[in-house]
CSV table of C-alpha atoms and ligand atoms in Angstrom, one decimal:
chain,number,residue,atom,x,y,z
J,1,UNK,CA,-12.5,18.4,20.5
J,2,UNK,CA,-9.3,19.9,21.7
J,3,UNK,CA,-6.5,19.1,19.3
J,4,UNK,CA,-4.8,22.4,19.8
J,5,UNK,CA,-1.2,22.4,21.0
J,6,UNK,CA,-1.8,25.1,23.6
J,7,UNK,CA,-4.4,22.9,25.2
J,8,UNK,CA,-2.4,19.7,25.0
J,9,UNK,CA,-1.1,18.3,28.2
J,10,UNK,CA,2.5,17.7,27.4
J,11,UNK,CA,2.5,14.7,29.7
J,12,UNK,CA,-0.2,13.0,27.7
J,13,UNK,CA,1.1,10.1,25.6
J,14,UNK,CA,0.8,10.5,21.9
J,15,UNK,CA,-1.1,7.2,21.7
J,16,UNK,CA,-2.4,5.0,24.4
J,17,UNK,CA,-3.8,1.7,23.2
J,18,UNK,CA,-5.6,-0.7,25.5
J,19,UNK,CA,-6.7,-4.2,24.4
J,20,UNK,CA,-7.5,-3.1,20.8
J,21,UNK,CA,-9.2,-5.8,18.8
J,22,UNK,CA,-10.2,-6.0,15.2
J,23,UNK,CA,-11.9,-8.6,13.1
J,24,UNK,CA,-13.1,-8.7,9.5
J,25,UNK,CA,-15.9,-10.6,7.8
J,26,UNK,CA,-14.2,-13.2,5.7
J,27,UNK,CA,-15.8,-15.4,3.0
J,28,UNK,CA,-16.3,-18.1,5.7
J,29,UNK,CA,-15.4,-17.5,9.3
J,30,UNK,CA,-14.5,-14.1,10.7
J,31,UNK,CA,-10.8,-13.1,10.4
J,32,UNK,CA,-9.5,-12.1,13.8
J,33,UNK,CA,-6.6,-9.8,13.1
J,34,UNK,CA,-5.9,-7.9,16.4
J,35,UNK,CA,-6.5,-9.9,19.6
J,36,UNK,CA,-5.6,-7.3,22.2
J,37,UNK,CA,-3.1,-4.7,21.3
J,38,UNK,CA,-1.8,-2.5,24.1
J,39,UNK,CA,1.0,0.0,24.0
J,40,UNK,CA,1.9,3.6,24.9
J,41,UNK,CA,3.8,5.8,22.5
J,42,UNK,CA,5.2,9.1,23.8
J,43,UNK,CA,5.4,12.3,21.8
J,44,UNK,CA,8.5,12.6,19.7
J,45,UNK,CA,9.2,8.9,19.6
J,46,UNK,CA,10.1,6.9,16.5
J,47,UNK,CA,8.6,3.5,16.4
J,48,UNK,CA,9.0,0.6,14.0
J,49,UNK,CA,6.3,-2.1,13.6
J,50,UNK,CA,7.5,-5.3,12.0
J,51,UNK,CA,5.7,-8.6,11.5
J,52,UNK,CA,4.9,-11.3,9.0
J,53,UNK,CA,2.7,-10.5,6.0
J,54,UNK,CA,-0.9,-10.6,7.0
J,55,UNK,CA,-0.1,-10.1,10.7
J,56,UNK,CA,-2.2,-6.9,10.8
J,57,UNK,CA,0.4,-4.1,10.5
J,58,UNK,CA,-1.6,-2.1,8.0
J,59,UNK,CA,-4.8,-2.7,9.9
J,60,UNK,CA,-3.2,-1.3,13.0
J,61,UNK,CA,-1.8,1.7,11.2
J,62,UNK,CA,-5.3,2.4,9.7
J,63,UNK,CA,-6.7,2.3,13.2
J,64,UNK,CA,-4.0,4.7,14.5
J,65,UNK,CA,-4.8,7.0,11.7
J,66,UNK,CA,-8.6,6.9,12.2
J,67,UNK,CA,-9.0,5.3,8.8
J,68,UNK,CA,-10.6,2.3,10.5
J,69,UNK,CA,-12.3,1.7,13.8
J,70,UNK,CA,-11.3,-1.0,16.2
J,71,UNK,CA,-13.8,-3.7,17.2
J,72,UNK,CA,-13.0,-3.5,20.9
J,73,UNK,CA,-10.6,-1.8,23.2
J,74,UNK,CA,-9.6,1.8,23.7
J,75,UNK,CA,-7.5,4.2,21.7
J,76,UNK,CA,-6.5,7.7,22.9
J,77,UNK,CA,-4.5,10.2,20.9
J,78,UNK,CA,-3.1,13.0,23.0
J,79,UNK,CA,-5.6,12.1,25.6
J,80,UNK,CA,-8.6,12.2,23.2
J,81,UNK,CA,-10.7,9.2,22.8
J,82,UNK,CA,-10.6,8.4,19.1
J,83,UNK,CA,-13.6,6.1,19.3
J,84,UNK,CA,-15.8,9.0,20.2
J,85,UNK,CA,-14.8,11.0,17.1
J,86,UNK,CA,-17.3,11.4,14.3
J,87,UNK,CA,-16.3,11.3,10.7
J,88,UNK,CA,-15.8,15.0,10.3
J,89,UNK,CA,-13.8,15.2,13.5
J,90,UNK,CA,-11.6,12.3,12.3
J,91,UNK,CA,-11.1,13.9,8.9
J,92,UNK,CA,-10.0,17.2,10.5
J,93,UNK,CA,-7.7,15.4,12.9
J,94,UNK,CA,-6.1,13.5,10.0
J,95,UNK,CA,-5.6,16.6,8.0
J,96,UNK,CA,-4.2,18.7,10.8
J,97,UNK,CA,-2.3,16.3,13.0
J,98,UNK,CA,-1.4,13.2,11.1
J,99,UNK,CA,0.7,12.6,8.0
J,100,UNK,CA,0.3,9.4,5.9
J,101,UNK,CA,2.8,7.7,3.7
J,102,UNK,CA,1.8,4.5,2.0
J,103,UNK,CA,3.9,2.0,0.2
J,104,UNK,CA,2.5,3.0,-3.2
J,105,UNK,CA,2.5,6.8,-3.1
J,106,UNK,CA,-1.2,7.5,-4.2
J,107,UNK,CA,-0.2,10.8,-5.7
J,108,UNK,CA,-2.2,12.3,-8.6
J,109,UNK,CA,-0.1,11.7,-11.6
J,110,UNK,CA,-1.6,14.4,-13.8
J,111,UNK,CA,-0.7,17.1,-11.3
J,112,UNK,CA,2.7,18.5,-10.5
J,113,UNK,CA,4.7,17.6,-7.3
J,114,UNK,CA,3.9,21.1,-6.0
J,115,UNK,CA,0.2,20.8,-6.7
J,116,UNK,CA,0.0,17.4,-5.0
J,117,UNK,CA,1.7,18.7,-1.9
J,118,UNK,CA,-0.3,22.0,-1.9
J,119,UNK,CA,-3.6,20.2,-2.2
J,120,UNK,CA,-3.3,18.8,1.3
J,121,UNK,CA,-3.0,22.3,2.7
J,122,UNK,CA,-5.9,23.6,0.6
J,123,UNK,CA,-8.1,20.8,1.8
J,124,UNK,CA,-7.1,21.9,5.3
J,125,UNK,CA,-8.5,25.4,4.6
J,126,UNK,CA,-5.2,27.2,3.6
J,127,UNK,CA,-5.6,29.8,0.8
J,128,UNK,CA,-4.2,28.6,-2.5
J,129,UNK,CA,-1.3,31.0,-2.7
J,130,UNK,CA,-0.2,30.3,0.9
J,131,UNK,CA,-0.6,26.6,0.3
J,132,UNK,CA,1.6,26.8,-2.7
J,133,UNK,CA,4.2,28.6,-0.7
J,134,UNK,CA,4.1,26.1,2.1
J,135,UNK,CA,4.3,23.2,-0.4
J,136,UNK,CA,7.4,24.7,-2.1
J,137,UNK,CA,9.1,25.0,1.3
J,138,UNK,CA,8.3,21.4,2.1
J,139,UNK,CA,9.5,20.1,-1.2
J,140,UNK,CA,12.8,22.0,-0.5
J,141,UNK,CA,13.0,20.2,2.8
J,142,UNK,CA,12.8,16.8,1.1
J,143,UNK,CA,15.4,17.9,-1.5
J,144,UNK,CA,13.0,18.2,-4.4
J,145,UNK,CA,12.9,22.0,-5.1
J,146,UNK,CA,14.2,21.3,-8.6
J,147,UNK,CA,11.3,19.0,-9.4
J,148,UNK,CA,8.4,21.0,-8.0
J,149,UNK,CA,6.9,21.8,-11.4
J,150,UNK,CA,7.3,18.3,-12.8
J,151,UNK,CA,4.1,16.2,-13.2
J,152,UNK,CA,4.4,13.3,-10.8
J,153,UNK,CA,4.3,10.9,-13.8
J,154,UNK,CA,7.7,12.3,-14.8
J,155,UNK,CA,9.4,11.6,-11.5
J,156,UNK,CA,11.5,8.6,-10.4
J,157,UNK,CA,10.3,6.2,-7.8
J,158,UNK,CA,12.4,7.8,-5.1
J,159,UNK,CA,11.3,11.3,-6.1
J,160,UNK,CA,7.7,10.2,-5.9
J,161,UNK,CA,8.1,8.8,-2.5
J,162,UNK,CA,9.8,12.0,-1.3
J,163,UNK,CA,6.9,13.9,-2.8
J,164,UNK,CA,4.5,11.7,-0.9
J,165,UNK,CA,6.5,12.5,2.3
J,166,UNK,CA,6.3,16.2,1.5
J,167,UNK,CA,2.6,15.9,1.1
J,168,UNK,CA,2.4,14.1,4.5
J,169,UNK,CA,4.5,16.9,6.1
J,170,UNK,CA,3.0,20.0,4.6
J,171,UNK,CA,0.6,20.4,7.5
J,172,UNK,CA,3.3,19.9,10.1
J,173,UNK,CA,1.8,16.8,11.6
J,174,UNK,CA,2.4,15.6,15.1
J,175,UNK,CA,2.8,12.1,13.9
J,176,UNK,CA,3.8,10.5,10.6
J,177,UNK,CA,2.2,7.2,10.0
J,178,UNK,CA,4.1,5.3,7.3
J,179,UNK,CA,3.3,1.9,5.7
J,180,UNK,CA,6.4,0.5,4.0
J,181,UNK,CA,7.8,3.9,3.0
J,182,UNK,CA,10.8,2.3,1.4
J,183,UNK,CA,9.1,-0.9,0.2
J,184,UNK,CA,9.1,0.1,-3.4
J,185,UNK,CA,12.5,1.7,-3.6
J,186,UNK,CA,16.0,0.4,-4.4
J,187,UNK,CA,18.7,0.5,-1.7
J,188,UNK,CA,20.0,4.0,-2.5
J,189,UNK,CA,16.6,5.7,-2.6
J,190,UNK,CA,15.5,3.6,0.4
J,191,UNK,CA,18.4,4.9,2.4
J,192,UNK,CA,17.7,8.5,1.3
J,193,UNK,CA,14.1,8.2,2.5
J,194,UNK,CA,15.2,6.6,5.7
J,195,UNK,CA,17.7,9.4,6.3
J,196,UNK,CA,15.0,12.0,5.7
J,197,UNK,CA,12.6,10.4,8.1
J,198,UNK,CA,15.2,10.2,10.9
J,199,UNK,CA,16.2,13.9,10.3
J,200,UNK,CA,12.6,15.0,10.5
J,201,UNK,CA,12.1,13.1,13.7
J,202,UNK,CA,15.2,14.7,15.2
J,203,UNK,CA,14.8,18.3,13.9
J,204,UNK,CA,11.0,18.7,14.2
J,205,UNK,CA,10.3,16.3,17.1
J,206,UNK,CA,7.7,14.8,14.8
J,207,UNK,CA,6.7,11.4,16.1
J,208,UNK,CA,6.6,8.6,13.6
J,209,UNK,CA,5.2,5.1,13.5
J,210,UNK,CA,6.7,3.2,10.6
J,211,UNK,CA,5.6,-0.3,9.4
J,212,UNK,CA,8.5,-1.8,7.6
J,213,UNK,CA,10.1,-5.0,6.4
J,214,UNK,CA,13.4,-3.1,6.0
J,215,UNK,CA,15.6,-4.2,9.0
J,216,UNK,CA,17.9,-1.2,8.5
J,217,UNK,CA,15.1,1.3,8.8
J,218,UNK,CA,13.5,-0.6,11.7
J,219,UNK,CA,16.9,-0.6,13.4
J,220,UNK,CA,17.1,3.2,13.3
J,221,UNK,CA,13.9,3.8,15.2
J,222,UNK,CA,14.0,4.4,18.9
J,223,UNK,CA,11.5,1.6,19.6
J,224,UNK,CA,10.6,-1.6,17.8
J,225,UNK,CA,7.5,-3.7,18.1
J,226,UNK,CA,6.6,-7.0,16.5
J,227,UNK,CA,3.0,-7.8,15.7
J,228,UNK,CA,2.5,-11.5,16.2
J,229,UNK,CA,-0.6,-13.6,16.7
J,230,UNK,CA,-2.6,-10.4,17.0
J,231,UNK,CA,-0.6,-8.9,19.8
J,232,UNK,CA,2.2,-6.3,19.9
J,233,UNK,CA,5.5,-7.2,21.5
J,234,UNK,CA,8.2,-4.7,22.2
J,235,UNK,CA,11.6,-6.0,21.1
K,1,ATP,N1,-11.1,-5.3,4.5
K,1,ATP,C1,-10.8,-6.6,4.9
K,1,ATP,N2,-11.7,-7.6,4.9
K,1,ATP,C2,-11.3,-8.8,5.2
K,1,ATP,N3,-10.1,-9.2,5.7
K,1,ATP,C3,-9.2,-8.2,5.7
K,1,ATP,C4,-9.5,-6.9,5.3
K,1,ATP,N4,-8.3,-6.1,5.5
K,1,ATP,C5,-7.4,-7.0,6.0
K,1,ATP,N5,-7.9,-8.2,6.1
K,1,ATP,C6,-7.2,-9.4,6.6
K,1,ATP,O1,-6.5,-9.0,7.8
K,1,ATP,C7,-5.2,-9.6,7.8
K,1,ATP,C8,-4.2,-8.5,8.1
K,1,ATP,O2,-4.1,-7.7,7.0
K,1,ATP,P1,-3.1,-6.5,7.0
K,1,ATP,O3,-3.2,-5.8,5.7
K,1,ATP,O4,-3.3,-5.6,8.2
K,1,ATP,O5,-1.7,-7.2,7.1
K,1,ATP,P2,-0.2,-6.7,7.0
K,1,ATP,O6,0.5,-7.1,8.2
K,1,ATP,O7,-0.2,-5.3,6.7
K,1,ATP,O8,0.4,-7.5,5.8
K,1,ATP,P3,1.5,-7.1,4.6
K,1,ATP,O9,2.9,-7.1,5.3
K,1,ATP,O10,1.4,-8.2,3.6
K,1,ATP,O11,1.1,-5.7,4.1
K,1,ATP,C9,-5.0,-10.3,6.5
K,1,ATP,O12,-5.1,-11.7,6.7
K,1,ATP,C10,-6.1,-9.8,5.6
K,1,ATP,O13,-6.6,-10.8,4.7
K,2,MG,MG1,0.4,-4.1,5.0
C-alpha cells in the first residue's frame, strides 16, 4: 500500500469511479441501488451529493469510505485500487486518510468530548498524551475548547455535531465524508457547521464529499451531483 503523501502523485485524482454497481438482497427480488456510477473527484474539491431518499447516497458514501464493497466496477483512491484492499488495509486507510461524519453523531455519551476525539488518534497508534493534545487542538478548531471536558450527553445537538466533526478531523484526513452533517440541526447550528466545513476545505485543502438535503449547504460546494436512477449526474 502506498498511502503516504510523499509517494502520492499529485496529479492522481482523489477518487476515480468507473461504472460502480451495488445491489442488496431484499426480502424478494434483489434491490439494485447503483447502476453504474462514474465520476472523478480531484484533491481539495468540495462535492455535494443530493438525491431522493432511497436513491443510494449513503450506500455510495459507504463505498467511498471502504465501509462497503461495490458489486461491480472500479474505485481508485489516490490511484490505489480500493477493491484490492483487505480488511486491515481498509481500516488503516479509514483511520489515517478519511474522516467520517454521520447524521447521528455516534459519539460515546459516557465519555467527554475530548476523550471521544482523542480515541480516534489512539486507535491510529498515537500515544495517549499526544492524542489528548491533538484532540484539544482540534476541539479548539471547531470552537469547542470550553466544552472539552463535558460528557457528550451534556452537550447540545450542534455541539455534539461539532464534536463529531472534530473526531473526523483529528487525524487530519485527506477527505471528509459526511452524511447529512446538518440533518439533525436547527438553522443556526446548521449554518455554523456549514461555515466550519467550508473553512476547513479552504484552509486545510481537505477534500470533502457531503451528502445533504440542505440546499444551502449543497450550494456552497464547488461541485454538485445528483444521484438518480442509480447514476450520478453533475449539475
Ligand atoms: N443492507 C441493506 N440491505 C438491503 N437493502 C439495503 C441495504 N442498505 C440499503 N438498502 C436499500 O438501498 C436503497 C438505498 O439506500 P441508501 O441508504 O443508500 O439511500 P439514501 O439515498 O441514503 O436515502 P436517505 O436519503 O433516506 O438516507 C434503499 O432502497 C434501501 O432500502
Ligand atoms: Mg442516507
